[in-house]
PDB file of C-alpha atoms in Angstrom:
ATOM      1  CA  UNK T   1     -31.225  13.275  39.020  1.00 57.00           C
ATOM      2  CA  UNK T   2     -32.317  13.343  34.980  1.00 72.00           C
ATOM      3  CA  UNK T   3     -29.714  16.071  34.791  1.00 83.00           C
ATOM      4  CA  UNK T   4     -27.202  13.645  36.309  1.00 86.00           C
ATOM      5  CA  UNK T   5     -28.439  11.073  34.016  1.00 91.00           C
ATOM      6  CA  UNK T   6     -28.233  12.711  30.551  1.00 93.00           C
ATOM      7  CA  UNK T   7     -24.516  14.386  32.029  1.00 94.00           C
ATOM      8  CA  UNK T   8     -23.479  10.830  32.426  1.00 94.00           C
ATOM      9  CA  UNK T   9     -25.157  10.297  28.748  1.00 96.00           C
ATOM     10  CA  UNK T  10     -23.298  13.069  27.320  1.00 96.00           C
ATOM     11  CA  UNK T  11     -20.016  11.977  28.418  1.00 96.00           C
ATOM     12  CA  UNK T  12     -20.453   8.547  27.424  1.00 97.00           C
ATOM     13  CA  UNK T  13     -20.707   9.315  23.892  1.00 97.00           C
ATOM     14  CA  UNK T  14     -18.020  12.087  24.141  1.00 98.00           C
ATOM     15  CA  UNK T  15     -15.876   9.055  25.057  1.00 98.00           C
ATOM     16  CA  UNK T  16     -17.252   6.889  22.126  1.00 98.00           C
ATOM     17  CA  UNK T  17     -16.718   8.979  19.780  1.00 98.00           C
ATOM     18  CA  UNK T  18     -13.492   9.892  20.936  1.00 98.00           C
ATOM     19  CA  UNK T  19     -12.253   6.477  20.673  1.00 98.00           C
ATOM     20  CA  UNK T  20     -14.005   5.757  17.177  1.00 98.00           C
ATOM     21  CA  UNK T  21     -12.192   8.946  15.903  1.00 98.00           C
ATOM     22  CA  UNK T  22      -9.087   7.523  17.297  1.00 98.00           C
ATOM     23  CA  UNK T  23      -9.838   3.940  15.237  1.00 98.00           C
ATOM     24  CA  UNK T  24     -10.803   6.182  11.820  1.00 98.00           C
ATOM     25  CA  UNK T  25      -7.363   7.724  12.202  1.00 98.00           C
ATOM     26  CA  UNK T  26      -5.265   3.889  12.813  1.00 98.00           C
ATOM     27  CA  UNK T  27      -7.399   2.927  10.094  1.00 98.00           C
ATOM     28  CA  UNK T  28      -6.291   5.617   8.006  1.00 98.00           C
ATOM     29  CA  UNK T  29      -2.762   5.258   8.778  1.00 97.00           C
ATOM     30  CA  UNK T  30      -2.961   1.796   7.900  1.00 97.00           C
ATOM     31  CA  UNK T  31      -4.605   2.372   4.370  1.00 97.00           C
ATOM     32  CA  UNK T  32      -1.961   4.721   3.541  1.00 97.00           C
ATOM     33  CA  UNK T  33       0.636   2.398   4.839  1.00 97.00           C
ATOM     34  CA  UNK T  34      -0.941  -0.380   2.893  1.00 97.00           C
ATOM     35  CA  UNK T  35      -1.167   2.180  -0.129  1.00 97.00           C
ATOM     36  CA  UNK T  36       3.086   2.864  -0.314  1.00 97.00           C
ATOM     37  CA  UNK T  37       3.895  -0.922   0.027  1.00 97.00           C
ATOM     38  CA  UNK T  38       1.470  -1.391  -3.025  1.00 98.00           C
ATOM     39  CA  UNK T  39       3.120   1.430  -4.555  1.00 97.00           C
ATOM     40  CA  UNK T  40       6.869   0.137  -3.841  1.00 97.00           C
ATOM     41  CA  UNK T  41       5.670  -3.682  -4.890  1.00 98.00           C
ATOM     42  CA  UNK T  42       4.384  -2.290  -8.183  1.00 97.00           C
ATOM     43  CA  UNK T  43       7.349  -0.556  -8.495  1.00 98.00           C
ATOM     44  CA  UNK T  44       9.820  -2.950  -8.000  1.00 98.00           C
ATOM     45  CA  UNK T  45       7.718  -5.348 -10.099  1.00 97.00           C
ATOM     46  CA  UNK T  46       7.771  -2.364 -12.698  1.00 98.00           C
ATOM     47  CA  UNK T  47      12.172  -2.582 -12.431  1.00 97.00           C
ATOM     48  CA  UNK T  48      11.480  -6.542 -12.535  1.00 97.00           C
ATOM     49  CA  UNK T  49       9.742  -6.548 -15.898  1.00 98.00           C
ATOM     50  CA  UNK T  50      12.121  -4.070 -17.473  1.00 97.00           C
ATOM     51  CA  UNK T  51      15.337  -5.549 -16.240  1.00 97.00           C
ATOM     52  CA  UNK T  52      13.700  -9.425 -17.907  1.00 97.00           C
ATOM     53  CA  UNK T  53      12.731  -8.030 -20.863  1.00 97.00           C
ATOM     54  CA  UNK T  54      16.028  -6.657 -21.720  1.00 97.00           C
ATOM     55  CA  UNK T  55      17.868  -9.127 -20.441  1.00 97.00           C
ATOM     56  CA  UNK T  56      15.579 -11.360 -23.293  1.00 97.00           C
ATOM     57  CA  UNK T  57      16.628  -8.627 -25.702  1.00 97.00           C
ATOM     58  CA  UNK T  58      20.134  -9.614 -25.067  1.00 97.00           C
ATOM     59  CA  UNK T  59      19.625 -12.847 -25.475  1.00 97.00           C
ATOM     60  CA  UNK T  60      17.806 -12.805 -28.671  1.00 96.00           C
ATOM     61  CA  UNK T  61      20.536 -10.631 -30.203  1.00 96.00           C
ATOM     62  CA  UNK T  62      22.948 -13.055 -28.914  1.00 96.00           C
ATOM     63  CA  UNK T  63      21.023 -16.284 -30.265  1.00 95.00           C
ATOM     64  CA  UNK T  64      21.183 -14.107 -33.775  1.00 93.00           C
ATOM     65  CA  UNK T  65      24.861 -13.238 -33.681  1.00 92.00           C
ATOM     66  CA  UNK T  66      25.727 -16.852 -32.913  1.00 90.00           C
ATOM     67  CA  UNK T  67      23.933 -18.023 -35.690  1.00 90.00           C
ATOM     68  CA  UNK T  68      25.573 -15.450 -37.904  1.00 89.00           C
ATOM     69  CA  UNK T  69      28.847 -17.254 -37.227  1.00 88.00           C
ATOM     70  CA  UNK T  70      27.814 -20.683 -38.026  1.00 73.00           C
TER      71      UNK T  70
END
């Protein structure tokens, strides 16, 4: 009956850890998920910043050929 008892033991934490490699790997999946929209957001934010500053550039060298003229 011991025997019976530790089997049952045995496969009880077979099945735990089983299912808490099966949450490591979701939670894995979701950190690396996590990780490309972080990467994406900081690249679009990266496109963002370059697109505003030149369109600033622009302006300025408008602003300066306008007040060429007058």
């Amino acid at each position: 009956m011991s025997s019976d008892n530790s089997i049952d033991i045995l496969n009880e934490y077979k099945d735990q850890v089983r299912i808490l490699k099966g949450q490591i790997n979701e939670l894995e999946d979701a950190g690396k998920s996590k990780d490309a929209a972080n990467k994406r957001c900081l690249q679009k934010l990266e496109y963002y910043t370059k697109d505003l500053d030149d369109a600033l550039s622009k302006i300025e060298q408008l602003e300066e050929k306008k007040n060429d003229m007058v």
